[in-house]
C-alpha atoms as one frame of an Amber mdcrd trajectory, in Angstrom:
protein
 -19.578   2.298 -49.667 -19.139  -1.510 -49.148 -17.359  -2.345 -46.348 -15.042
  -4.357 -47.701 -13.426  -0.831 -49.090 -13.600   0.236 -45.438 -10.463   1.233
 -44.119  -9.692   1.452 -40.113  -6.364   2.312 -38.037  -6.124   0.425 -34.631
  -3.300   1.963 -32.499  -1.351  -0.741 -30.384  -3.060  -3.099 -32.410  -0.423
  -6.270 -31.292  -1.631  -7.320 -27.995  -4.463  -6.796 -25.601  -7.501  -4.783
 -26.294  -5.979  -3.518 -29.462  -5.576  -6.953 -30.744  -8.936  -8.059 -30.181
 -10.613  -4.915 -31.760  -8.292  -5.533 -34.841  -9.848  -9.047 -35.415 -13.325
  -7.604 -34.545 -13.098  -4.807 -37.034 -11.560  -7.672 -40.041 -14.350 -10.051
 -38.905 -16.666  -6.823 -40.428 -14.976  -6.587 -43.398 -12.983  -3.674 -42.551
  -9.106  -2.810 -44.076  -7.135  -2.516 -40.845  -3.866  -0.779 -40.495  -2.002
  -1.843 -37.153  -0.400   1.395 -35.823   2.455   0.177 -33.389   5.638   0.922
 -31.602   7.157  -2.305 -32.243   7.239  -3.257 -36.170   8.489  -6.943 -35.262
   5.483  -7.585 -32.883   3.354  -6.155 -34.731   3.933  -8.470 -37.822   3.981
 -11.421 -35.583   0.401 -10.533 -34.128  -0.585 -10.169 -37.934   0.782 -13.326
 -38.806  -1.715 -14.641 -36.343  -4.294 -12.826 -36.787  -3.925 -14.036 -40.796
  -3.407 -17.738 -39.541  -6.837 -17.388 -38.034  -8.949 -14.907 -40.738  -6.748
 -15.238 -43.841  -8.692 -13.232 -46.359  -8.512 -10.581 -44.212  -6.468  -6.716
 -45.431  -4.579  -6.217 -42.557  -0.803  -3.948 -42.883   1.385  -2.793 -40.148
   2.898   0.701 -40.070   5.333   2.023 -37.484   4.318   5.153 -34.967   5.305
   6.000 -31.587   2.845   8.126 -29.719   5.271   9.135 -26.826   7.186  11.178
 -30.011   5.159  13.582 -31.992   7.539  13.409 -34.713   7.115  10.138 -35.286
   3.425  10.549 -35.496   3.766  13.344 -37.931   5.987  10.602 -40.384   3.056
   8.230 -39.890   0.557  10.360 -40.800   3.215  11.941 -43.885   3.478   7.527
 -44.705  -0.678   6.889 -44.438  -1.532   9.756 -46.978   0.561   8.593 -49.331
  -0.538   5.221 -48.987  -4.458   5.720 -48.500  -6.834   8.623 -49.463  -9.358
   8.087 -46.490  -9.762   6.845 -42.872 -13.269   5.750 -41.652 -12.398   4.332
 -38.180  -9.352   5.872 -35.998  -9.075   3.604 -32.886  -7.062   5.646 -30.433
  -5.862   2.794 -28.396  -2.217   2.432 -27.539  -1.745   2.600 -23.845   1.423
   2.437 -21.400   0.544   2.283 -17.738   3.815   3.030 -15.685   4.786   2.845
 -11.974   7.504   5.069 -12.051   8.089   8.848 -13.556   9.320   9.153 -16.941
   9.439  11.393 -19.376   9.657  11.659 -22.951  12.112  13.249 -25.489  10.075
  16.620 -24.993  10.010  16.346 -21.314   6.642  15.675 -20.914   5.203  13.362
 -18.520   5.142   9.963 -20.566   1.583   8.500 -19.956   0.141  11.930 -20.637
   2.683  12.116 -23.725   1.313   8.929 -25.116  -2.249   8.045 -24.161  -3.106
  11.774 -24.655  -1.236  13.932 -26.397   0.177  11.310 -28.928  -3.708  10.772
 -30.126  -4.507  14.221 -29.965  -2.041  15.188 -32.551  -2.653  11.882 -34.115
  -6.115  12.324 -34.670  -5.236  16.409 -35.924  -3.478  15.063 -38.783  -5.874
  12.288 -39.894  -9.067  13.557 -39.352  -9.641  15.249 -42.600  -9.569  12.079
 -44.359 -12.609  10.975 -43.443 -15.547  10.798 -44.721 -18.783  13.232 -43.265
 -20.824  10.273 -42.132 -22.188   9.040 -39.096 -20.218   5.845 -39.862 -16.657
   7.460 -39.658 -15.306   7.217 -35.955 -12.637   8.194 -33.535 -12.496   6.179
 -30.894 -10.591   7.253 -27.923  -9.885   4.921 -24.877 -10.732   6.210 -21.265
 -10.507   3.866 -18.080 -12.345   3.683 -15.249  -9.584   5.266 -13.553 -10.734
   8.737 -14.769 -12.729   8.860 -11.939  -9.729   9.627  -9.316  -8.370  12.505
 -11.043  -8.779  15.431 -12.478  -6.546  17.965 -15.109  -3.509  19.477 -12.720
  -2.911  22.174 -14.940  -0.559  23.389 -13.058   1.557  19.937 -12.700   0.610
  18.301 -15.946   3.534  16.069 -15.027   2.326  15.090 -11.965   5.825  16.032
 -10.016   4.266  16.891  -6.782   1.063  13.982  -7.004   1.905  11.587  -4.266
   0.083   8.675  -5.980   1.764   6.346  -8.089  -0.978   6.028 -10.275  -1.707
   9.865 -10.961  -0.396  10.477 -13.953  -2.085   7.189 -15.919  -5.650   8.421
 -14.345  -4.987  11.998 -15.332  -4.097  10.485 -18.886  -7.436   8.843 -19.057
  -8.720  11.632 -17.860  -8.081  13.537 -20.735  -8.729  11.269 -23.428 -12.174
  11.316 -22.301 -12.518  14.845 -22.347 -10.442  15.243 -25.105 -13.420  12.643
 -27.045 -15.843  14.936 -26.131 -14.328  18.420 -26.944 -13.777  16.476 -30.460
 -17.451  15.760 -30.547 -18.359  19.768 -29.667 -16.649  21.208 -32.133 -17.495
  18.635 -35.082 -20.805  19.001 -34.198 -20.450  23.006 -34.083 -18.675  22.350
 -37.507 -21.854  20.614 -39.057 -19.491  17.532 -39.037 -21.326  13.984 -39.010
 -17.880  12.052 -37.899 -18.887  10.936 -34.619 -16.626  11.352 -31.506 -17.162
   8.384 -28.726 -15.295   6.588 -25.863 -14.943   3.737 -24.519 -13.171   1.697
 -21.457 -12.421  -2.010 -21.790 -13.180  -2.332 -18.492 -11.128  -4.808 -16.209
  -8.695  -6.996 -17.897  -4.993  -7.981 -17.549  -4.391  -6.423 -21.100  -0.385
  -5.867 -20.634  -1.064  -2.839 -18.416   0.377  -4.930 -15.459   3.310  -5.913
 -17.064   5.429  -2.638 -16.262   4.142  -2.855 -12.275   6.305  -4.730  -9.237
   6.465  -7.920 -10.151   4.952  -8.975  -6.886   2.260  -6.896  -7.074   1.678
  -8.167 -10.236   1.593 -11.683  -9.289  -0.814 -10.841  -6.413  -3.587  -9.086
  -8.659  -2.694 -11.600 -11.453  -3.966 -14.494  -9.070  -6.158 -13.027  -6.948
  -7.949  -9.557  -8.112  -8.206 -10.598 -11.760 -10.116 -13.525 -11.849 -13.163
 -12.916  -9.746 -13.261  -9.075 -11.176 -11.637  -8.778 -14.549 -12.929 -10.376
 -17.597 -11.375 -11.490 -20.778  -9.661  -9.477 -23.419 -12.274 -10.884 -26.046
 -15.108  -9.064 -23.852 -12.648  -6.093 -22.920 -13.098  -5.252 -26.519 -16.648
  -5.135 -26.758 -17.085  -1.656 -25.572 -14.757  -0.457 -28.363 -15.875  -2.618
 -31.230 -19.624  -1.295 -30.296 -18.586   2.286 -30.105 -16.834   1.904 -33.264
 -19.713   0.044 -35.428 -22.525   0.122 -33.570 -25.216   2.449 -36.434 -27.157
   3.189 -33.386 -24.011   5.746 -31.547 -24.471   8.787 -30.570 -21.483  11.425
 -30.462 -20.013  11.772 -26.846 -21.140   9.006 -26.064 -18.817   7.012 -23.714
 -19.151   2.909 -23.379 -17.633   0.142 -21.123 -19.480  -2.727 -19.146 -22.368
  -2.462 -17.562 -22.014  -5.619 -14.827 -20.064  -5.153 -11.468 -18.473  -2.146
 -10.654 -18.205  -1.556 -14.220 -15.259  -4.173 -14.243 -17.417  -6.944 -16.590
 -20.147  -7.427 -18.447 -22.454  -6.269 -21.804 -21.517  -2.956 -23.072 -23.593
  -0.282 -22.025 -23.337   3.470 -21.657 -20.758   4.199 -18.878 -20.614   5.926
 -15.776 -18.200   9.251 -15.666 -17.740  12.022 -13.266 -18.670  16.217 -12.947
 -16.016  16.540 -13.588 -15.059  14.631 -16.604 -18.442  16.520 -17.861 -16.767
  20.167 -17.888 -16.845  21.797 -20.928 -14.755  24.851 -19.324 -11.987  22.351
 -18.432 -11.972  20.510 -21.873 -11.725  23.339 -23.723  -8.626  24.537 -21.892
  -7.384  21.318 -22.090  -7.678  21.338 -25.857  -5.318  24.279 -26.037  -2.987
  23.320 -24.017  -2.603  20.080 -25.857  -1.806  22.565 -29.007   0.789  24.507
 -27.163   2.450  21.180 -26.177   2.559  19.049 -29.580   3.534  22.402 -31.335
   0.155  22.012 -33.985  -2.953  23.929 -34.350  -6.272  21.315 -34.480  -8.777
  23.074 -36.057 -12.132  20.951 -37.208 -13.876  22.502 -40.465
C-alpha cells in the first residue's frame, strides 16, 4: 500500500523527540495521529508543524498514559475513526525527581512510560497489518543500564536514588519491546517489535528537575555531550522505517558514550537480555492495567 495511505500514532508527539519523529514520519508520507496529554499543545505543535509541511495529514487525539482508562477511550475513539495502524511510536515520557503516584497508586514513571504503552499497544495491535513494515516502537534510555525490575518494590519506595524509578521505567520498556517481539514471532506475526533511545538531548526531561540543577547541566553537560533533538530522533525514525530492521532490535547513537552520533545498534545489559525476567514482567504488567495481552 502507498504510503501516502500509511497511517502512524506518535505518543507525546508536541515537543521533543516526539515532535521531531512526527515531522520525520509526514516528511515520508505517513498519516500521523499526535497522541497527547495536553489537547491545546498539541494543536499548537500541529499548527507548526502544518506552517512548515502543509500538505501533510496530521490530527491530534487526547490520551493520558499515567490513566489506563483514558487509554482504553483512546483506543474506543481511534477504532472508530481508523481501521488500521502501521506505526505505533510509544514515546511519551515524564522524568520526575520526586515520588508520585497515579490515580491507581502506582509509581508514576512506571505508570506512564511502561505500563501506559503496554496496555496501549494491547488494544491497538490488532489493527495492523502482518508485514514487516508495521512497527511498535518503544523508547528505552540509556539509563536502563543502572537498574533492574524490583519486583518486589515496583514503586521504588525503599530505592535511595532519585532517579530509580525513571531507569527502572526504561528498563522495562526495553524488555517489554522484546517480550513483544518473542511472542509475535512465536505467533508467526511479521509486525516487528524494536527500540530505540534518543540518546542525549535536553528533550523536556529536565524541565521537572531543581531548577539549579537544571541550569547547571543545561549550560554545562549538554552542550559538549548531548546533541540536538533533530538527531535525537534519528534512532526512532530508523527503527520505525528503516526496510532493513530486524525484530528486537534496539537503536540509539553510536558516537560517544552513546550520547551522539549516527544511529547504530545499541549497547544494553545481561540483564536487560533476560527472557525469564521479561516474561514475568509481562504478567505483571497484566495484573496491574487489569487486561489480558494476548498476540495471535
Amino acid at each position: 500500500m502507498d504510503k501516502d495511505n500509511k497511517l502512524a500514532i506518535v505518543t507525546g508527539a508536541n515537543s521533543g523527540v516526539g515532535y521531531e519523529v512526527t515531522k520525520g514520519l509526514l516528511k515520508n508520507g505517513f498519516h500521523v495521529v499526535m497522541a497527547c496529554r495536553s489537547v491545546d499543545k498539541a494543536n499548537h505543535a500541529k499548527k507548526q508543524i502544518l506552517a512548515e509541511l502543509p500538505l501533510s495529514k496530521l490530527d491530534v487525539m487526547s490520551i493520558d498514559l499515567s490513566d489506563f482508562e483514558s487509554i482504553k477511550d483512546f483506543a474506543q475513539e481511534f477504532k472508530a475513526k481508523f481501521q488500521r495502524l502501521d506505526i505505533l511510536v510509544n514515546n511519551a515520557g515524564v522524568l520526575l525527581n520526586k515520588p508520585r503516584k497515579n490515580s491507581a497508586d502506582i509509581e508514576m514513571q512506571f505508570a506512564t512510560n511502561h505500563l501506559g504503552h503496554f496496555l496501549l499497544t494491547s488494544l491497538l495491535i490488532d489493527l495492523m497489518p502482518d508485514s514487516k513494515s508495521s512497527r511498535v516502537v518503544s523508547l528505552s534510555s540509556l539509563a536502563h543500564k543502572k537498574s533492574e525490575i524490583y519486583f518486589d518494590d515496583l514503586n521504588c519506595d525503599s530505592q535511595t536514588k532519585w532517579d530509580a524509578p525513571y531507569a527502572q521505567s526504561k528498563l522495562a520498556c526495553l524488555m517489554f519491546a522484546d517480550e513483544l517481539q518473542r511472542k509475535l514471532a512465536l505467533a508467526g506475526k511479521k509486525i516487528i517489535s524494536v527500540s530505540a533511545h534518543p540518546g542525549g538531548t535536553d528533550s523536556g526531561l529536565f524541565d521537572h528537575m531543581p531548577p539549579i540543577f537544571m541550569s547547571i547541566l543545561r549550560y554545562t553537560f549538554v552542550p559538549i555531550f548531548l546533541h540536538s533533538i533533530e538527531n535525537a530522533a534519528k534512532p526512532i525514525l530508523k527503527a520505525a522505517l528503516d526496510s532493513e530492521v530486524k525484530g528486537g532490535q534496539y537503536f540509539g547513537p553510536t558516537g560517544l558514550l552513546e550520547m551522539k552520533g549516527p544511529p547504530g545498534i545499541a549497547k544494553r545489559t545481561t540483564y536487560s537480555q533476560r527472557e525469564d525476567v521479561a516474561a514475568r514482567l509481562w504478567t505483571i504488567s497484566e495484573e496491574l492495567v487489569g487486561a489480558s495481552f494476548k498476540v495471535e
